[in-house]
Amino acid sequence: MKYTSSGHSHGQQITIILEGIPSNLLIDIEDINEALRKRQLGYGRGNRMKIEKDKIEIVSGVLFGKTTGAPLAIVVKNKDYDNHKNYMAPFSYDDSNYQKIQVPRPGHADLVGAIKYNHDDMRLVFERASARETVSRVVVGAISKQILYQLGITAASFVREIGNVSIEDERDMDFFEKSDVMMPSKRATQEAIALIDEAKSRKDTLGGICQVEVYDVPCGIGSYVSHETKLDAKIAAALLSIQSCKGVEFGDGFSLSHHFGSEVHDEIIYEDGFKRKSNHYGGFEGGMTNGMPIVVKAVFKPIPTLMQPLSSVHIKTKEKALSHIERSDVCILPSASIIAMYTVIYEITNAIIKQFTSDTIHQLIEAFQSYRTYVKRF
Ligand SMILES: Cc1cc2nc3c(=O)[nH]c(=O)nc-3n(C[C@H](O)[C@H](O)[C@H](O)COP(=O)(O)O)c2cc1C
């Protein structure tokens, strides 16, 4: 599979072309819209989320509710466009009252993007650098999820940390559904909300860590044979490409360095197939899934736009100035955990589709089930 997207943060729409989806897959539009709704949730997100109610429109590649095997063209309209169309319409714009944005925000793509593409207005950078683009990741991930569902693979994600508030080892999945910050801990949720309120009143922002888990992936997806086929590396790269993601770890990740090898290698047992006694490596060995749940964490930095701006420099006058202020989020971890989950789902689906016969969804299901049986009997 491959996809490409186009669209600006305050432009008319996000457009996605997705290739390589097997034919005859029944598409559940409401499920994709629900994924987009979840992307917009979370305590700490800005007012924009009240304006946007994202809805997907598939304009081709699906007939009679099923994929044809051809590329899908997908559109998600930006409701906020109406408030910005004076200057966001590509040709019929009116810039008489428009003010160029010329003081870059530290931490955003503003300055480097302006230098690289030779713009004297940073809007031409951040309209694309912005995380509105992640709509496309959620859409292709939500379509991929419908494929994985047919293969018996499921996924979940939650927020582990916001600022210095951590869920520690708590996993209260009943409470999780009620948590406004998508943390499976009542205590951590309350503390995180208080911290977000504090950050907001200090005109500051917060980062954090989310965790994605994928269940029932058989061993052997991905491959050790070349740098390009290692699935853990592809997942890591895809996660790192999400705006403001600064690090990824599988399983026990960075803390593995504190242990002797004998404490962390996942010992092998045979119980109706090969299994492991533990999952310190988060489900990967040699760039391949090893049959244990995939467990991957991603850290997101505090977002760059501060209501109390940091010092910067005007790109034309070269004088010291306070950085640009845009309407902005305070903490995006709940959204990030949804975006990260769909990003991981897409990468796993892509690896499966490459590895098995997949012109039609039924061929894929058959090939995949027969591989599961082979693995079990090995
Ligand atoms: C869901 C989501 C929402 C975001 N919202 C904002 C925002 O409102 N304001 C902001 O300055 N940055 C926001 N960011 C982060 C910036 O898009 C990101 O920091 C910027 O594009 C620079 O990329 P980098 O941080 O990966 O280097 C958001 C990121 C995500 C994942």
Short mmCIF file of C-alpha atoms and ligand atoms in Angstrom, two decimals:
data_model
loop_
_atom_site.label_atom_id
_atom_site.label_comp_id
_atom_site.label_asym_id
_atom_site.label_seq_id
_atom_site.Cartn_x
_atom_site.Cartn_y
_atom_site.Cartn_z
CA MET A 1 0.00 0.00 0.00
CA LYS A 2 1.00 3.59 -0.28
CA TYR A 3 -0.72 6.88 0.30
CA THR A 4 -0.14 10.51 -0.27
CA SER A 5 -2.04 13.46 1.12
CA SER A 6 -2.44 17.09 0.23
CA GLY A 7 -4.06 19.92 2.13
CA HIS A 8 -3.50 22.90 4.35
CA SER A 9 -4.44 23.38 7.97
CA HIS A 10 -6.99 26.08 7.10
CA GLY A 11 -7.49 25.12 3.44
CA GLN A 12 -10.59 23.64 1.84
CA GLN A 13 -9.89 20.00 2.51
CA ILE A 14 -7.43 17.21 3.12
CA THR A 15 -7.23 14.96 0.06
CA ILE A 16 -5.82 11.46 0.31
CA ILE A 17 -4.95 8.96 -2.42
CA LEU A 18 -4.57 5.46 -1.01
CA GLU A 19 -3.31 2.64 -3.24
CA GLY A 20 -3.02 -1.10 -2.75
CA ILE A 21 -6.18 -1.88 -0.75
CA PRO A 22 -7.45 -5.37 -1.69
CA SER A 23 -10.68 -5.52 -3.68
CA ASN A 24 -14.04 -6.49 -2.20
CA LEU A 25 -13.39 -4.97 1.22
CA LEU A 26 -16.67 -3.66 2.63
CA ILE A 27 -15.96 -0.15 3.89
CA ASP A 28 -17.61 1.01 7.11
CA ILE A 29 -17.68 4.80 6.77
CA GLU A 30 -19.09 5.38 10.25
CA ASP A 31 -16.15 3.51 11.78
CA ILE A 32 -13.71 5.82 9.96
CA ASN A 33 -15.67 8.90 11.09
CA GLU A 34 -15.57 7.59 14.65
CA ALA A 35 -11.76 7.35 14.39
CA LEU A 36 -11.66 10.96 13.16
CA ARG A 37 -13.91 12.01 16.04
CA LYS A 38 -11.54 10.40 18.53
CA ARG A 39 -8.58 12.22 16.94
CA GLN A 40 -10.26 15.47 17.92
CA LEU A 41 -11.00 14.57 21.53
CA GLY A 42 -9.09 15.25 24.68
CA TYR A 43 -8.79 17.76 27.47
CA GLY A 44 -6.18 20.32 26.46
CA ARG A 45 -7.07 20.69 22.81
CA GLY A 46 -7.89 24.16 21.48
CA ASN A 47 -11.15 25.74 20.29
CA ARG A 48 -10.65 24.58 16.74
CA MET A 49 -11.83 21.14 17.76
CA LYS A 50 -15.24 22.68 18.48
CA ILE A 51 -15.43 24.02 14.92
CA GLU A 52 -14.24 20.91 13.07
CA LYS A 53 -16.42 17.82 12.95
CA ASP A 54 -14.45 15.74 10.51
CA LYS A 55 -16.31 13.51 8.10
CA ILE A 56 -14.80 11.38 5.38
CA GLU A 57 -15.98 11.32 1.77
CA ILE A 58 -14.70 8.54 -0.50
CA VAL A 59 -15.00 9.82 -4.05
CA SER A 60 -13.55 6.88 -5.99
CA GLY A 61 -12.07 3.41 -5.57
CA VAL A 62 -15.25 2.16 -3.87
CA LEU A 63 -18.39 1.04 -5.73
CA PHE A 64 -21.47 -0.55 -4.16
CA GLY A 65 -19.84 -0.08 -0.75
CA LYS A 66 -16.81 -2.26 -1.60
CA THR A 67 -13.28 -1.47 -2.70
CA THR A 68 -12.67 -2.17 -6.40
CA GLY A 69 -8.89 -2.70 -6.11
CA ALA A 70 -8.22 0.72 -7.66
CA PRO A 71 -6.72 3.66 -5.71
CA LEU A 72 -9.11 5.34 -3.28
CA ALA A 73 -9.54 9.12 -3.45
CA ILE A 74 -10.71 10.44 -0.10
CA VAL A 75 -11.67 13.91 1.00
CA VAL A 76 -12.08 15.40 4.48
CA LYS A 77 -13.39 18.97 4.32
CA ASN A 78 -12.05 21.62 6.70
CA LYS A 79 -15.02 23.39 8.29
CA ASP A 80 -12.64 26.11 9.52
CA TYR A 81 -11.89 27.07 5.89
CA ASP A 82 -14.89 29.43 5.84
CA ASN A 83 -13.21 31.56 8.50
CA HIS A 84 -9.96 31.78 6.50
CA LYS A 85 -10.94 31.68 2.83
CA ASN A 86 -10.05 35.33 2.22
CA TYR A 87 -6.43 34.33 2.17
CA MET A 88 -6.57 30.52 1.92
CA ALA A 89 -8.24 30.27 -1.51
CA PRO A 90 -5.35 29.36 -3.86
CA PHE A 91 -6.26 31.94 -6.55
CA SER A 92 -9.32 34.00 -5.62
CA TYR A 93 -7.76 35.45 -2.47
CA ASP A 94 -7.99 38.96 -1.06
CA ASP A 95 -4.82 39.95 0.77
CA SER A 96 -5.70 43.62 1.30
CA ASN A 97 -6.09 43.18 5.07
CA TYR A 98 -3.80 40.20 5.36
CA GLN A 99 -0.76 40.38 7.66
CA LYS A 100 2.21 38.19 6.80
CA ILE A 101 3.54 36.06 9.63
CA GLN A 102 7.20 36.94 9.93
CA VAL A 103 8.29 36.06 13.47
CA PRO A 104 8.97 32.30 13.69
CA ARG A 105 7.99 30.17 16.68
CA PRO A 106 10.86 28.26 18.30
CA GLY A 107 10.02 24.54 18.09
CA HIS A 108 7.80 24.84 15.01
CA ALA A 109 8.77 24.34 11.36
CA ASP A 110 8.40 28.12 10.72
CA LEU A 111 11.97 29.39 10.41
CA VAL A 112 13.63 26.41 8.77
CA GLY A 113 10.70 25.96 6.37
CA ALA A 114 10.81 29.64 5.39
CA ILE A 115 14.54 29.48 4.70
CA LYS A 116 14.32 26.18 2.83
CA TYR A 117 11.40 27.17 0.55
CA ASN A 118 12.24 30.89 0.41
CA HIS A 119 8.99 32.24 1.87
CA ASP A 120 8.62 35.66 3.49
CA ASP A 121 5.41 34.55 5.21
CA MET A 122 5.52 31.60 7.58
CA ARG A 123 1.88 30.77 6.88
CA LEU A 124 3.15 29.12 3.70
CA VAL A 125 5.11 26.76 5.94
CA PHE A 126 2.85 25.95 8.86
CA GLU A 127 -0.30 25.54 6.82
CA ARG A 128 1.26 22.24 5.72
CA ALA A 129 3.59 21.48 8.65
CA SER A 130 0.59 21.58 11.01
CA ALA A 131 -0.88 18.41 12.47
CA ARG A 132 -4.09 18.84 10.47
CA GLU A 133 -2.21 16.51 8.11
CA THR A 134 -2.66 13.70 10.66
CA VAL A 135 -6.27 13.40 9.48
CA SER A 136 -4.78 11.43 6.58
CA ARG A 137 -2.94 9.04 8.92
CA VAL A 138 -6.12 8.34 10.87
CA VAL A 139 -8.14 7.77 7.68
CA VAL A 140 -5.68 5.29 6.11
CA GLY A 141 -5.20 3.63 9.50
CA ALA A 142 -8.96 3.29 10.03
CA ILE A 143 -9.34 1.63 6.60
CA SER A 144 -6.39 -0.63 7.45
CA LYS A 145 -8.03 -1.51 10.76
CA GLN A 146 -10.99 -2.91 8.82
CA ILE A 147 -8.56 -5.26 7.03
CA LEU A 148 -6.80 -6.28 10.26
CA TYR A 149 -10.16 -6.98 11.89
CA GLN A 150 -10.82 -9.61 9.20
CA LEU A 151 -7.43 -11.16 10.00
CA GLY A 152 -8.16 -11.36 13.73
CA ILE A 153 -5.76 -8.55 14.72
CA THR A 154 -6.82 -5.76 17.09
CA ALA A 155 -5.10 -2.69 18.54
CA ALA A 156 -5.46 -0.24 21.41
CA SER A 157 -3.70 2.86 22.66
CA PHE A 158 -3.65 5.00 25.77
CA VAL A 159 -1.79 7.90 27.32
CA ARG A 160 0.94 6.94 29.83
CA GLU A 161 2.31 10.32 30.79
CA ILE A 162 1.36 13.99 30.58
CA GLY A 163 4.12 16.24 31.86
CA ASN A 164 5.35 14.61 35.07
CA VAL A 165 2.06 12.75 35.71
CA SER A 166 2.34 9.03 34.95
CA ILE A 167 -0.12 6.14 35.13
CA GLU A 168 2.80 4.07 36.56
CA ASP A 169 1.60 0.43 36.43
CA GLU A 170 -2.13 1.20 36.63
CA ARG A 171 -4.40 -0.25 33.93
CA ASP A 172 -7.98 0.59 34.91
CA MET A 173 -9.55 -0.12 31.53
CA ASP A 174 -13.11 0.43 32.89
CA PHE A 175 -12.16 3.95 33.91
CA PHE A 176 -10.24 4.51 30.63
CA GLU A 177 -13.48 5.06 28.67
CA LYS A 178 -14.35 7.91 31.05
CA SER A 179 -10.93 9.55 31.09
CA ASP A 180 -10.84 12.94 29.32
CA VAL A 181 -7.13 12.46 28.74
CA MET A 182 -7.29 8.79 27.68
CA MET A 183 -5.38 7.54 30.72
CA PRO A 184 -6.39 4.20 32.30
CA SER A 185 -6.07 5.65 35.80
CA LYS A 186 -8.49 7.89 37.71
CA ARG A 187 -5.72 9.34 39.86
CA ALA A 188 -3.47 10.16 36.91
CA THR A 189 -6.41 11.60 34.93
CA GLN A 190 -7.27 14.00 37.76
CA GLU A 191 -3.63 15.01 38.22
CA ALA A 192 -3.10 15.44 34.46
CA ILE A 193 -6.21 17.63 34.11
CA ALA A 194 -5.01 19.82 36.99
CA LEU A 195 -1.59 20.07 35.32
CA ILE A 196 -3.14 21.01 31.95
CA ASP A 197 -5.20 23.73 33.72
CA GLU A 198 -2.02 25.00 35.34
CA ALA A 199 -0.16 25.01 32.00
CA LYS A 200 -3.05 26.87 30.40
CA SER A 201 -3.14 29.51 33.11
CA ARG A 202 0.64 29.92 32.77
CA LYS A 203 0.12 30.22 28.97
CA ASP A 204 2.34 27.21 28.51
CA THR A 205 2.10 23.75 26.90
CA LEU A 206 2.75 20.12 27.90
CA GLY A 207 4.07 16.96 26.26
CA GLY A 208 3.86 13.32 27.26
CA ILE A 209 4.03 9.66 26.27
CA CYS A 210 1.46 7.35 24.69
CA GLN A 211 1.49 3.58 24.24
CA VAL A 212 0.15 1.51 21.36
CA GLU A 213 -0.48 -2.22 21.65
CA VAL A 214 -1.37 -4.63 18.84
CA TYR A 215 -2.64 -8.12 19.60
CA ASP A 216 -2.68 -11.45 17.77
CA VAL A 217 -0.12 -10.65 15.08
CA PRO A 218 1.54 -13.96 14.19
CA CYS A 219 5.33 -14.19 14.27
CA GLY A 220 7.26 -13.48 11.07
CA ILE A 221 5.64 -10.26 9.80
CA GLY A 222 8.41 -8.03 8.46
CA SER A 223 11.86 -9.43 7.74
CA TYR A 224 15.49 -9.32 8.88
CA VAL A 225 16.83 -9.70 5.32
CA SER A 226 17.31 -6.02 4.57
CA HIS A 227 17.14 -2.60 6.20
CA GLU A 228 14.04 -1.84 4.17
CA THR A 229 12.00 -4.79 5.37
CA LYS A 230 12.41 -4.43 9.13
CA LEU A 231 8.92 -3.74 10.43
CA ASP A 232 9.93 -2.27 13.80
CA ALA A 233 12.06 0.28 11.93
CA LYS A 234 9.15 1.19 9.66
CA ILE A 235 6.84 1.65 12.63
CA ALA A 236 9.43 3.80 14.40
CA ALA A 237 9.94 5.99 11.32
CA ALA A 238 6.21 6.39 10.81
CA LEU A 239 5.67 7.37 14.45
CA LEU A 240 8.59 9.81 14.39
CA SER A 241 7.04 11.49 11.35
CA ILE A 242 4.02 12.53 13.43
CA GLN A 243 4.30 16.23 14.29
CA SER A 244 6.03 16.76 17.65
CA CYS A 245 6.97 13.08 18.18
CA LYS A 246 10.54 13.01 19.49
CA GLY A 247 11.20 9.38 20.38
CA VAL A 248 9.93 5.82 20.08
CA GLU A 249 10.67 2.73 22.15
CA PHE A 250 9.61 -0.90 21.82
CA GLY A 251 8.88 -2.93 24.93
CA ASP A 252 11.13 -1.91 27.79
CA GLY A 253 13.01 0.37 25.36
CA PHE A 254 15.65 2.66 26.86
CA SER A 255 15.44 1.00 30.28
CA LEU A 256 16.84 -2.22 28.74
CA SER A 257 20.27 -0.69 29.11
CA HIS A 258 19.97 -0.99 32.92
CA HIS A 259 19.78 -4.80 32.81
CA PHE A 260 21.90 -7.87 32.20
CA GLY A 261 20.95 -9.85 29.09
CA SER A 262 19.76 -12.77 31.21
CA GLU A 263 17.10 -10.49 32.75
CA VAL A 264 15.56 -9.22 29.53
CA HIS A 265 15.78 -11.75 26.68
CA ASP A 266 12.28 -13.19 26.32
CA GLU A 267 12.72 -16.90 27.08
CA ILE A 268 11.21 -19.42 24.68
CA ILE A 269 8.66 -22.07 25.65
CA TYR A 270 6.57 -24.53 23.64
CA GLU A 271 2.86 -24.67 24.57
CA ASP A 272 0.66 -25.42 21.58
CA GLY A 273 3.20 -23.48 19.45
CA PHE A 274 6.26 -21.37 20.28
CA LYS A 275 5.62 -18.74 22.96
CA ARG A 276 7.60 -16.42 25.26
CA LYS A 277 7.68 -16.14 29.01
CA SER A 278 7.90 -12.34 28.89
CA ASN A 279 7.69 -9.44 26.43
CA HIS A 280 10.60 -7.11 27.21
CA TYR A 281 11.18 -6.51 23.48
CA GLY A 282 7.63 -5.40 22.69
CA GLY A 283 6.96 -8.14 20.15
CA PHE A 284 9.96 -7.77 17.81
CA GLU A 285 13.15 -9.71 17.13
CA GLY A 286 15.23 -9.19 13.98
CA GLY A 287 12.80 -6.62 12.63
CA MET A 288 10.06 -9.29 12.62
CA THR A 289 7.08 -9.78 14.87
CA ASN A 290 7.77 -12.64 17.31
CA GLY A 291 4.16 -13.48 18.12
CA MET A 292 4.00 -11.50 21.37
CA PRO A 293 1.81 -8.36 21.57
CA ILE A 294 3.43 -5.38 19.88
CA VAL A 295 4.07 -2.72 22.53
CA VAL A 296 5.42 0.62 21.38
CA LYS A 297 5.63 3.96 23.15
CA ALA A 298 6.04 7.40 21.59
CA VAL A 299 7.06 10.63 23.30
CA PHE A 300 5.59 13.96 22.18
CA LYS A 301 7.25 17.24 23.07
CA PRO A 302 5.23 20.17 24.47
CA ILE A 303 3.72 21.86 21.43
CA PRO A 304 5.52 24.97 20.17
CA THR A 305 2.88 27.73 20.12
CA LEU A 306 2.88 29.45 23.50
CA MET A 307 0.29 32.06 24.45
CA GLN A 308 3.18 33.68 26.30
CA PRO A 309 5.52 33.82 23.31
CA LEU A 310 9.25 33.08 23.45
CA SER A 311 11.81 35.42 22.03
CA SER A 312 12.56 35.17 18.35
CA VAL A 313 13.73 37.33 15.43
CA HIS A 314 11.72 39.05 12.67
CA ILE A 315 12.82 37.39 9.42
CA LYS A 316 12.93 40.67 7.46
CA THR A 317 14.08 43.32 9.96
CA LYS A 318 16.31 40.82 11.86
CA GLU A 319 15.19 42.57 15.04
CA LYS A 320 14.40 40.76 18.25
CA ALA A 321 10.64 40.06 18.52
CA LEU A 322 8.11 37.89 20.32
CA SER A 323 7.18 34.79 18.38
CA HIS A 324 3.92 34.48 16.48
CA ILE A 325 0.77 33.37 18.34
CA GLU A 326 -1.83 31.12 16.63
CA ARG A 327 -4.91 29.67 18.24
CA SER A 328 -3.41 26.55 19.71
CA ASP A 329 -3.67 23.41 21.80
CA VAL A 330 -2.16 23.08 25.30
CA CYS A 331 -1.65 19.32 25.33
CA ILE A 332 -2.29 16.95 22.43
CA LEU A 333 -1.48 13.59 24.05
CA PRO A 334 -5.00 12.11 23.80
CA SER A 335 -5.08 12.91 20.07
CA ALA A 336 -1.49 11.77 19.64
CA SER A 337 -2.35 8.38 21.14
CA ILE A 338 -5.12 7.93 18.53
CA ILE A 339 -2.92 9.13 15.66
CA ALA A 340 -0.08 6.86 16.85
CA MET A 341 -2.38 3.83 17.01
CA TYR A 342 -3.67 4.32 13.47
CA THR A 343 -0.12 4.96 12.26
CA VAL A 344 1.04 1.62 13.70
CA ILE A 345 -2.04 -0.16 12.31
CA TYR A 346 -1.28 1.19 8.83
CA GLU A 347 2.36 0.01 8.93
CA ILE A 348 1.42 -3.48 10.11
CA THR A 349 -1.31 -3.80 7.48
CA ASN A 350 1.09 -2.61 4.81
CA ALA A 351 3.65 -5.25 5.80
CA ILE A 352 0.97 -7.97 5.77
CA ILE A 353 -0.36 -6.88 2.38
CA LYS A 354 3.16 -6.97 0.94
CA GLN A 355 3.86 -10.39 2.44
CA PHE A 356 0.69 -12.24 1.40
CA THR A 357 -1.39 -12.57 -1.75
CA SER A 358 -3.73 -9.62 -1.46
CA ASP A 359 -5.45 -8.68 -4.73
CA THR A 360 -8.74 -9.52 -3.04
CA ILE A 361 -9.62 -9.44 0.66
CA HIS A 362 -10.68 -13.09 0.46
CA GLN A 363 -7.31 -14.18 -0.98
CA LEU A 364 -5.62 -12.26 1.81
CA ILE A 365 -7.75 -13.84 4.54
CA GLU A 366 -7.10 -17.32 3.13
CA ALA A 367 -3.33 -16.82 2.76
CA PHE A 368 -3.08 -15.28 6.22
CA GLN A 369 -5.09 -18.01 7.93
CA SER A 370 -3.03 -20.69 6.25
CA TYR A 371 0.15 -18.92 7.46
CA ARG A 372 -1.24 -18.82 11.01
CA THR A 373 -1.82 -22.57 10.83
CA TYR A 374 1.70 -23.15 9.47
CA VAL A 375 3.23 -21.09 12.31
CA LYS A 376 1.22 -22.98 14.92
CA ARG A 377 2.35 -26.34 13.55
CA PHE A 378 6.02 -25.41 13.06
C1 LIG B 1 -2.48 16.31 17.22
C2 LIG B 1 -1.45 17.40 17.20
C3 LIG B 1 -1.86 18.72 17.36
C4 LIG B 1 -0.92 19.75 17.37
N1 LIG B 1 -1.36 21.01 17.61
C5 LIG B 1 -0.45 22.02 17.66
C6 LIG B 1 -0.87 23.35 17.97
O1 LIG B 1 -2.06 23.63 18.17
N2 LIG B 1 0.08 24.31 18.04
C7 LIG B 1 1.40 24.03 17.81
O2 LIG B 1 2.22 24.94 17.88
N3 LIG B 1 1.82 22.80 17.53
C8 LIG B 1 0.94 21.77 17.44
N4 LIG B 1 1.37 20.51 17.17
C9 LIG B 1 2.82 20.26 16.96
C10 LIG B 1 3.36 20.88 15.69
O3 LIG B 1 2.59 20.54 14.55
C11 LIG B 1 4.82 20.43 15.47
O4 LIG B 1 5.56 20.66 16.64
C12 LIG B 1 5.46 21.19 14.32
O5 LIG B 1 4.84 20.81 13.10
C13 LIG B 1 6.99 20.96 14.20
O6 LIG B 1 7.28 19.60 14.01
P1 LIG B 1 8.20 18.79 15.05
O7 LIG B 1 7.72 19.14 16.42
O8 LIG B 1 7.94 17.35 14.71
O9 LIG B 1 9.61 19.20 14.84
C14 LIG B 1 0.46 19.46 17.16
C15 LIG B 1 0.86 18.13 16.98
C16 LIG B 1 -0.07 17.11 17.01
C17 LIG B 1 0.38 15.68 16.83
#
